[in-house]
Structure formats: C-alpha cells, structure tokens
GROMACS .gro file of C-alpha atoms in nm:
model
  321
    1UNK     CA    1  10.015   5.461  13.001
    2UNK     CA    2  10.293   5.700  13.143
    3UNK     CA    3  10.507   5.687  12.875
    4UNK     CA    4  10.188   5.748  12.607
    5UNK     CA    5  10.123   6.076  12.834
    6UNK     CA    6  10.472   6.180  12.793
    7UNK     CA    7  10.524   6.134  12.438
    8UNK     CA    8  10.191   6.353  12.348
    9UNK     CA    9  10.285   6.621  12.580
   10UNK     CA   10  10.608   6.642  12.353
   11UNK     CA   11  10.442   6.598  12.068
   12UNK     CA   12  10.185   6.901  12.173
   13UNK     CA   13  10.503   7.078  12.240
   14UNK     CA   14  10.636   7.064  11.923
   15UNK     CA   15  10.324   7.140  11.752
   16UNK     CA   16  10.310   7.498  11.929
   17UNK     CA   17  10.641   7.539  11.849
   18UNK     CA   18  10.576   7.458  11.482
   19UNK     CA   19  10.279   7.730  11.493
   20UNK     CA   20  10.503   7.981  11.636
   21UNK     CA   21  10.808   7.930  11.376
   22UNK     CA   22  10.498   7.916  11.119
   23UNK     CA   23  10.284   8.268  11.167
   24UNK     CA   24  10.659   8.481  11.334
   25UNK     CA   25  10.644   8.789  11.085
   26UNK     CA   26  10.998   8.813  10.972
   27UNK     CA   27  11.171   9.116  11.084
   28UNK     CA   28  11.123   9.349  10.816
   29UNK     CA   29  10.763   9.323  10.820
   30UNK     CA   30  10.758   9.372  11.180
   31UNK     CA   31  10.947   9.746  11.130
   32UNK     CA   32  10.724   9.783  10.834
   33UNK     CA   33  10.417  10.063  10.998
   34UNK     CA   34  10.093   9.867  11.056
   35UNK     CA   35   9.788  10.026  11.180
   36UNK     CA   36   9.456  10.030  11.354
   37UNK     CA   37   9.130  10.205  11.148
   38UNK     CA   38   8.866  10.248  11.355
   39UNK     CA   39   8.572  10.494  11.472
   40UNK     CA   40   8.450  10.659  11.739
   41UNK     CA   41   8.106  10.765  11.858
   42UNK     CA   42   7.772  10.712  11.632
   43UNK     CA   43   7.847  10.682  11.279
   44UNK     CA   44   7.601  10.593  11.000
   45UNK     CA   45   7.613  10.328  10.733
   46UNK     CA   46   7.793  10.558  10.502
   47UNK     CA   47   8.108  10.657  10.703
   48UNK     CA   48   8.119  10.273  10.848
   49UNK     CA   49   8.161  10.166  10.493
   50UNK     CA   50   8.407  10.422  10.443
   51UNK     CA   51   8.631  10.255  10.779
   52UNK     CA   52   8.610   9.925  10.569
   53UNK     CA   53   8.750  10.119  10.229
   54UNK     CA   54   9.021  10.279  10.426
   55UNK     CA   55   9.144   9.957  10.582
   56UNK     CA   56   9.152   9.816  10.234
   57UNK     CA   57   9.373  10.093  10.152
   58UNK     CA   58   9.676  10.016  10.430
   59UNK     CA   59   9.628   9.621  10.345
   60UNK     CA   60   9.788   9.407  10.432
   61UNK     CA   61   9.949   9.579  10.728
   62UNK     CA   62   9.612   9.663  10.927
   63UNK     CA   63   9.384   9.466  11.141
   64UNK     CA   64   9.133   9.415  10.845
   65UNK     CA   65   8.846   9.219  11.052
   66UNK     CA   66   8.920   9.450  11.387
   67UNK     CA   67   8.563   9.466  11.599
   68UNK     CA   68   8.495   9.742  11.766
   69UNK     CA   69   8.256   9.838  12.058
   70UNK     CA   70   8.105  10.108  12.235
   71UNK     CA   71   8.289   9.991  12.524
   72UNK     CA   72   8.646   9.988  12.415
   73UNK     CA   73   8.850  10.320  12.455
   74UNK     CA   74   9.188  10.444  12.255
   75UNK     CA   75   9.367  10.269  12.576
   76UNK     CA   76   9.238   9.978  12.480
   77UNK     CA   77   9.383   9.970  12.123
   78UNK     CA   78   9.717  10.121  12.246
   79UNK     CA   79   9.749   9.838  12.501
   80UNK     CA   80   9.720   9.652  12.154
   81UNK     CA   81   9.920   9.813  11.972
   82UNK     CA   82  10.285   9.725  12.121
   83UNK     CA   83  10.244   9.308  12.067
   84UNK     CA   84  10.101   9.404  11.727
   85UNK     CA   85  10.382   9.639  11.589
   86UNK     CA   86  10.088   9.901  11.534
   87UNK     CA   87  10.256  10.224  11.466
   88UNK     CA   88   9.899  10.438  11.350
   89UNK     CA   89   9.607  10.485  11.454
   90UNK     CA   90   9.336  10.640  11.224
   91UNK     CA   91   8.970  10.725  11.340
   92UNK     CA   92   8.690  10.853  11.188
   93UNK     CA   93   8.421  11.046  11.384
   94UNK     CA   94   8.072  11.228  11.328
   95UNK     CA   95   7.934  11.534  11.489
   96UNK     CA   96   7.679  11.810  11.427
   97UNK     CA   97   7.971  12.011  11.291
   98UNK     CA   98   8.073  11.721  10.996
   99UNK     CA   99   8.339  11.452  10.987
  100UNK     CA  100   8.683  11.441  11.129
  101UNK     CA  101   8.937  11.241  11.077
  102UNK     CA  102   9.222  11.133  11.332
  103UNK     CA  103   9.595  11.031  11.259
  104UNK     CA  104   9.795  10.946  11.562
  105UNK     CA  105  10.166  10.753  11.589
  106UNK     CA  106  10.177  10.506  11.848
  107UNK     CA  107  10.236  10.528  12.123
  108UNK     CA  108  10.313  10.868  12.224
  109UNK     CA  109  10.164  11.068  11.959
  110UNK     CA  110  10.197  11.337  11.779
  111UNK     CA  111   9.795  11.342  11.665
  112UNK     CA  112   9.677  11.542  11.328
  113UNK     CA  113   9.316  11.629  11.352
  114UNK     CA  114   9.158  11.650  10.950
  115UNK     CA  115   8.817  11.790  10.883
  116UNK     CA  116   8.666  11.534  10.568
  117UNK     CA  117   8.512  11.808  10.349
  118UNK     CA  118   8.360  11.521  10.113
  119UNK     CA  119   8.425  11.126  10.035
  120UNK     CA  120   8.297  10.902   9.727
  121UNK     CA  121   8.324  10.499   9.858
  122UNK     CA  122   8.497  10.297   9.725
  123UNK     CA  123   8.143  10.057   9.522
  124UNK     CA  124   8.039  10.405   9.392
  125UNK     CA  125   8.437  10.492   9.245
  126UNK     CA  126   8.464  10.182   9.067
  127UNK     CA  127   8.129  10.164   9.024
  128UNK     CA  128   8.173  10.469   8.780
  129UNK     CA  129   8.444  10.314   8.512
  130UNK     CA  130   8.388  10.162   8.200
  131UNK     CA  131   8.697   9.905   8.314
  132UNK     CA  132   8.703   9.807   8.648
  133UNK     CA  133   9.055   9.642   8.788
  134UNK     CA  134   8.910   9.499   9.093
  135UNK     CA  135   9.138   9.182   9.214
  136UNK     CA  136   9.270   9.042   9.546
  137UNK     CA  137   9.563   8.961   9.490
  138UNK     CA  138   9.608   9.369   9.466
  139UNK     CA  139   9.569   9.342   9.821
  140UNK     CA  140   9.831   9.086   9.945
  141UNK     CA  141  10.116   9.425   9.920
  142UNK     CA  142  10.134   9.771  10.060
  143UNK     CA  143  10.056  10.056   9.818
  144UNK     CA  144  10.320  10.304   9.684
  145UNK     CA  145  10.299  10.663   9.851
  146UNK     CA  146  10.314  10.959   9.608
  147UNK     CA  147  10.289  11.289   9.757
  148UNK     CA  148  10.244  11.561   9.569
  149UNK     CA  149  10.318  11.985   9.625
  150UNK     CA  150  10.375  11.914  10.037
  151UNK     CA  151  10.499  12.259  10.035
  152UNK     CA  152  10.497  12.615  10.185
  153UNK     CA  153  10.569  12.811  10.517
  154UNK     CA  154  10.517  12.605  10.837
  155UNK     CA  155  10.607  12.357  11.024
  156UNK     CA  156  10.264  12.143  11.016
  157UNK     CA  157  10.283  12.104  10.625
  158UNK     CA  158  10.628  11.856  10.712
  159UNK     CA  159  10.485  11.723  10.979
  160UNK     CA  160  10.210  11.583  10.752
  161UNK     CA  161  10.406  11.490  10.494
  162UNK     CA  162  10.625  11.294  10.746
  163UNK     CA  163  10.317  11.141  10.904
  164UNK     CA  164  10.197  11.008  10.595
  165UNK     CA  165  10.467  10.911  10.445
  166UNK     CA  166  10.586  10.682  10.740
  167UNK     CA  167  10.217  10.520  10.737
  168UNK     CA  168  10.353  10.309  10.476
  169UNK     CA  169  10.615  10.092  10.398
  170UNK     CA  170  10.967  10.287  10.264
  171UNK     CA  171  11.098  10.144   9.910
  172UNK     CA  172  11.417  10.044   9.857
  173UNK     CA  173  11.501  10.110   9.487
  174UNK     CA  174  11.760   9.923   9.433
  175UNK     CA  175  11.627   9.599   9.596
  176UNK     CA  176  11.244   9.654   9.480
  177UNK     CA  177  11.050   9.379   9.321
  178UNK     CA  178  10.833   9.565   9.095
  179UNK     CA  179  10.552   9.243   9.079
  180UNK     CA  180  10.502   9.346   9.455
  181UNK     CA  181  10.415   9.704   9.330
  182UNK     CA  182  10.005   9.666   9.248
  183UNK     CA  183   9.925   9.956   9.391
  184UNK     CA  184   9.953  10.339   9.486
  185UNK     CA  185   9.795  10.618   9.686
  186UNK     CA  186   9.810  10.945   9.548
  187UNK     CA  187   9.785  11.291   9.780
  188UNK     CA  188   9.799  11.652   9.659
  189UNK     CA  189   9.817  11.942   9.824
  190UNK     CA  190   9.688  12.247   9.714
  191UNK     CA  191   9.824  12.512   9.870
  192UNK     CA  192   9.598  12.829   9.772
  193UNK     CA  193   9.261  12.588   9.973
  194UNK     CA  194   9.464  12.388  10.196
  195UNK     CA  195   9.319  12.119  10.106
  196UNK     CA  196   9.430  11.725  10.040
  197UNK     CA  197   9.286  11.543   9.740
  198UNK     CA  198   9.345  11.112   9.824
  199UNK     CA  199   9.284  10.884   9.569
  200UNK     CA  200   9.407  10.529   9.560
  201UNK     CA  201   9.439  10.304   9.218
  202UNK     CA  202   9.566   9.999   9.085
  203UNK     CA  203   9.873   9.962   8.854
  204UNK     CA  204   9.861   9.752   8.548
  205UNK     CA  205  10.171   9.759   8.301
  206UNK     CA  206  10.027   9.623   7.935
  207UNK     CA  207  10.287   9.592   7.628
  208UNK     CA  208  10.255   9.922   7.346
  209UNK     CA  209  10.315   9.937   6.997
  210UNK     CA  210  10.039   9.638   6.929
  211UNK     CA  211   9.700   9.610   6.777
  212UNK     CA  212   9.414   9.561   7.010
  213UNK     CA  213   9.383   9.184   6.868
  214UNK     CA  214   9.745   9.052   6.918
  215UNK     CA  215   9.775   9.254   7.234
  216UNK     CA  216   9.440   8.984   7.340
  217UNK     CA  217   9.626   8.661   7.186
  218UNK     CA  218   9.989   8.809   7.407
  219UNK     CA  219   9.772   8.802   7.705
  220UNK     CA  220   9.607   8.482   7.674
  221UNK     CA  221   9.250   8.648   7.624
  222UNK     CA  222   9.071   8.431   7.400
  223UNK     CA  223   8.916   8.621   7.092
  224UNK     CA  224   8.637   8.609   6.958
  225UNK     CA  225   8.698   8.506   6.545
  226UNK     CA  226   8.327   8.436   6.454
  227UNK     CA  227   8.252   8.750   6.242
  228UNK     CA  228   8.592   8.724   6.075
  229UNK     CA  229   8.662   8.475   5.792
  230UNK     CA  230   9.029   8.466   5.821
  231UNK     CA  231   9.266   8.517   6.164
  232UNK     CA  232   9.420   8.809   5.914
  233UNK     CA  233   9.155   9.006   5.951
  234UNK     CA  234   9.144   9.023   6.314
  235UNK     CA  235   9.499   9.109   6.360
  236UNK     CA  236   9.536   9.311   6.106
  237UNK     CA  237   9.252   9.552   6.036
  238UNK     CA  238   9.366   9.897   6.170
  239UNK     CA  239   8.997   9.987   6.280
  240UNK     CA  240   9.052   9.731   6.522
  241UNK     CA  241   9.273   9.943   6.778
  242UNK     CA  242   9.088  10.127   7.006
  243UNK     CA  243   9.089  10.515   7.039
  244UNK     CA  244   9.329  10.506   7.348
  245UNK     CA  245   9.582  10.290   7.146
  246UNK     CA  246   9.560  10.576   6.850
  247UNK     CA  247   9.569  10.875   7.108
  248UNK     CA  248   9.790  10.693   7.329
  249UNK     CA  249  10.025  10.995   7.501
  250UNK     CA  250  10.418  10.857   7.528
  251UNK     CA  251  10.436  10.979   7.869
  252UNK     CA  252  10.349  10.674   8.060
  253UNK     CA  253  10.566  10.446   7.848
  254UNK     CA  254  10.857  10.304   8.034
  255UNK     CA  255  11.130  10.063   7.984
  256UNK     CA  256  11.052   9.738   8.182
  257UNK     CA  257  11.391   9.695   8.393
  258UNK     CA  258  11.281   9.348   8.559
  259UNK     CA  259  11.075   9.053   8.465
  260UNK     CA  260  10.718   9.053   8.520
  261UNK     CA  261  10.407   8.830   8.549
  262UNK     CA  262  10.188   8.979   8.365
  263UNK     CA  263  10.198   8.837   8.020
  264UNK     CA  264  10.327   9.043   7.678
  265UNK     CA  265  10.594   9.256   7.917
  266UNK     CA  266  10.957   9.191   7.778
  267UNK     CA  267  11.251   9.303   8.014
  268UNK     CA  268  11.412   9.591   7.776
  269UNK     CA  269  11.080   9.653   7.582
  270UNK     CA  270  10.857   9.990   7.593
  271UNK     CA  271  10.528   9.895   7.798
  272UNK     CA  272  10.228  10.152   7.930
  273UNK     CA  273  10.182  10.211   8.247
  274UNK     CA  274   9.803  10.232   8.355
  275UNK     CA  275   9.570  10.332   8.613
  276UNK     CA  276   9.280  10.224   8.754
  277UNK     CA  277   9.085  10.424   9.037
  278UNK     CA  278   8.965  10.173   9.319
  279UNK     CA  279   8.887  10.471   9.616
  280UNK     CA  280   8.757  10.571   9.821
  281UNK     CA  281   8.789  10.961   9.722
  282UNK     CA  282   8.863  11.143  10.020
  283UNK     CA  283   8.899  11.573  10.044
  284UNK     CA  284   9.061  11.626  10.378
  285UNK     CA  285   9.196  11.973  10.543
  286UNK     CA  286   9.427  11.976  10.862
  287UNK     CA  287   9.264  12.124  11.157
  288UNK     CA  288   9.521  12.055  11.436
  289UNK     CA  289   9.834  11.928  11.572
  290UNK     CA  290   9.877  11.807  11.920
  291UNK     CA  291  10.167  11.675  12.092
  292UNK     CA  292  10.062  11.408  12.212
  293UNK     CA  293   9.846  11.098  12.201
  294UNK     CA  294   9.494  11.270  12.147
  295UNK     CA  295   9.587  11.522  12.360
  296UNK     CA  296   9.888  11.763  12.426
  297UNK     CA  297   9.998  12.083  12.355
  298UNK     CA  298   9.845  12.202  12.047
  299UNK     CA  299  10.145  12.281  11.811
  300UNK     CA  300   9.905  12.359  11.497
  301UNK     CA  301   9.522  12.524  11.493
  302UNK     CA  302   9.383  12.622  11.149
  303UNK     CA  303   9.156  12.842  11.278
  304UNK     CA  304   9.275  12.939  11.650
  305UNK     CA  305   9.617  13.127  11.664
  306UNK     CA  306   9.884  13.218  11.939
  307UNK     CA  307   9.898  13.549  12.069
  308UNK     CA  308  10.259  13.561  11.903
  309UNK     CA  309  10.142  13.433  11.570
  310UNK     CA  310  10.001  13.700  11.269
  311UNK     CA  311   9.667  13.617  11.167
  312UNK     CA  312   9.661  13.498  10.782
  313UNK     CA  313   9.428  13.770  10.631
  314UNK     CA  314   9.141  13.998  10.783
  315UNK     CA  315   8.873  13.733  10.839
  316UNK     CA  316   9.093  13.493  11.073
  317UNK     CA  317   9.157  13.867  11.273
  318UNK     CA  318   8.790  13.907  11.319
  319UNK     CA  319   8.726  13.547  11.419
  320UNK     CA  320   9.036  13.574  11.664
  321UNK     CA  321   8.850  13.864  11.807
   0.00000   0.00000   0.00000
C-alpha cells in the first residue's frame, strides 16, 4: 500500500509539472503589454457593452472574462496586475457630467483622463455594412497600431502617443509574419478640435486583376452556374465584375512579400488590401495627465491652467477667472 501512495504522489507531481511547462507564456508574450478593461461606479447596459467591445479590441492580451464587483477597488487589480504581466489599465466611468475614460500604466502610473464625446458599439458598426468580416480567429493576435497626425506644441500630445502606442504589441519588420496581422486600430488626431477619432477593422488581402467569378472558383467559393448554360459565361461576361472591381483605386494594391493562407494570394503578385470596420467607434478628448497611479501631480488640464501657463484664447481666460 506504501509504495502505491508513493508512486501517485509522483505521478501527481509530474502532472503539475506538466501543467506548468504546458500554460508558461513564453517570454516574449510575457513583455508583450496586457491589460485590464474594466469600470467603475454605475454604468448602464450601453457603456457595459461597450467594456466588452473594448476588451475585444486588446485580444488576446486582456483578461477577456474579468468579473468585476462593487467591492473590488483599483488596489485590487494592481495587486493583480504584477503575476499577470498587466501593464494597462483602462476604465470607463459615468457621471452627471458624461463619460470618461481612464488609461493608466501599471504600476506607478502616469494616468490620462479622456472625456468620450460619443461611441457607436461594436453590433450596431457591423451591423451597418453590406459585408460583414466577423471571424474568431481575428481574435487569436494583437491588432496593428496606426496613429495618425500625433502632433503639435506640448508635451501631453507625446505622452499620448507613447501611451498608446506601448498598449500594444511593437512589430518587428523584419521578423513579422504577416498571417498574424488580422487586424488594426486606427487613431487620428485632429488638431484644430482636439479630438481622437478610434476605429478598429479587420484586414483581408484578396488577389486583383480577376473577374468576380474566377476570383470565387480561386477562393474555393462555390458558384452558383444554374442560370448560365456554359462555365464560359460565368467567367467571362464582363458585367459580371462588380462596381468596386471596375472603380477599384491602385492605392491599396501591394506586392505580397510572404506566403499567405488565404487562398488566390501569390508571393510576388499584386493583391488588394481591404478593410472591414468591426468597432466600436469611439470620439475621445484628453482631459488630464497625472503623475501617478490615479492620482499625482497633474502635469496636463485641458481646461484648468498654471499660473505660469498662457491661456489658449479669450474664453479659457474668462473661465480661468
């Protein structure tokens, strides 16, 4: 009986050994950012939703099924944060004065306070297009940043280009599986309002210079032949290409330099690059810097200046006064 004790003890030994070999993150995903997306406070079915559509966004390096309760504080989720490699944390809150969003490095801050003019969910985006590129597997890799016109006097405007840049994963060009690259996130800033336009869409890279009906056969899409008496027809009838294959602008045509999965894309061939809008929509402003973690010396205030700082125009002089 002894020696039956001892040889399951090993053998449950090895088994949490196995586990741990099994679910270690290597070591570049553990430098890759991760983050926490949560809110704060009494939000209503609207803005929750939106906390779901924004964790979809920073998939897969987030804490997609995270619960939280009235109970738990931001110490609670920094605690967190070190064993998990979290390196953000985003919250959304509601007041009488409209929705705010929080972005905060871990763990010592700084934290960039946004005021969410207006936000479209992510049903009601896709919702909205003719063709809908909804899949999964767009998921299972982080999105590419672009930033765009992250410009102008200040030291907040490179601050939050910095801070969103490092929210997701760097590239390395040279190294960069472009199969992994589903995905991007697209931010403007408009300089004249001040304000951030964030839309996120899936890539799709489809083969040019085709007709609409052997572009279907490349792809493995089964057509449908039964108002056509002879396959000729189908491939060859020009009426059969679609206005966007007439119209199509040369812009977004690039030379594939690596092999891909998707079918009808030839390494050294012209192919399209597309885009499909998954959301949310989000319209954000920056309302203030601090130093620290939620709290600190405020570095940046939109609307509240230092005594040594020149208000902007007449209107932020009156408000100052």
């Amino acid at each position: 009986m002894g020696s039956k004790r001892k040889s399951t003890v090993k053998k449950n030994k090895r088994l949490k050994k196995l586990k741990k070999t099994v679910y270690e993150e290597p070591e570049e995903l553990k430098r890759a950012p991760h983050s926490f997306v949560i809110h704060r406070g009494q939000i209503g079915k609207s803005l929750l939703q939106l906390v779901k559509d924004f964790r979809k966004v920073m998939e897969p390096f987030t804490a997609a099924s995270l619960q939280v309760y009235k109970k738990n504080t931001i110490k609670d989720f920094v605690a967190l944060a070190g064993p998990m490699h979290v390196s953000h944390l985003c919250v959304f809150t509601s007041s009488d004065t409209g929705v705010n969003f929080r972005v905060a490095r871990l763990p010592q801050g700084p934290t960039m306070t946004f005021k969410l003019h207006n936000y479209a969910l992510s049903k009601d985006v896709v919702s909205s297009l003719r063709k809908q590129m909804v899949n999964p597997k767009l998921f299972s890799h982080a999105p590419l940043i672009v930033m765009n016109n992250f410009t102008g006097e200040g030291l907040h405007i490179n601050l939050m280009a910095t801070m969103f840049q490092n929210m997701f994963p760097t590239i390395n060009v040279t190294k960069v599986n472009l199969n992994d690259i589903k995905r991007c996130v697209l931010m403007n800033y408009n300089t004249e309002t001040k304000l951030i336009e964030f839309r996120h869409y899936a890539i799709k890279t489809v083969p040019v210079g085709l007709s609409k009906g052997v572009k279907k056969i490349v792809q493995s899409k089964v057509p449908d032949l039964s108002n056509f008496d002879d396959i000729d027809e189908f491939l060859l009838k020009p009426e059969l290409l679609s206005d966007s294959e007439f119209e199509e602008s040369t812009s977004s045509n690039v030379v594939v330099p690596q092999k891909l999965v998707s079918r009808g894309n030839i390494v050294g061939t012209q192919s399209s690059i597309r885009l499909s809008e998954l959301g949310p929509r989000l319209t954000l402003q920056l309302i203030k810097v601090e130093e620290g973690l939620m709290t600190g010396d405020v570095m940046f205030h939109e609307f509240i200046k230092k005594p040594d700082e020149k208000p902007d125009n007449k209107n932020e002089a009156k408000e100052e006064v």
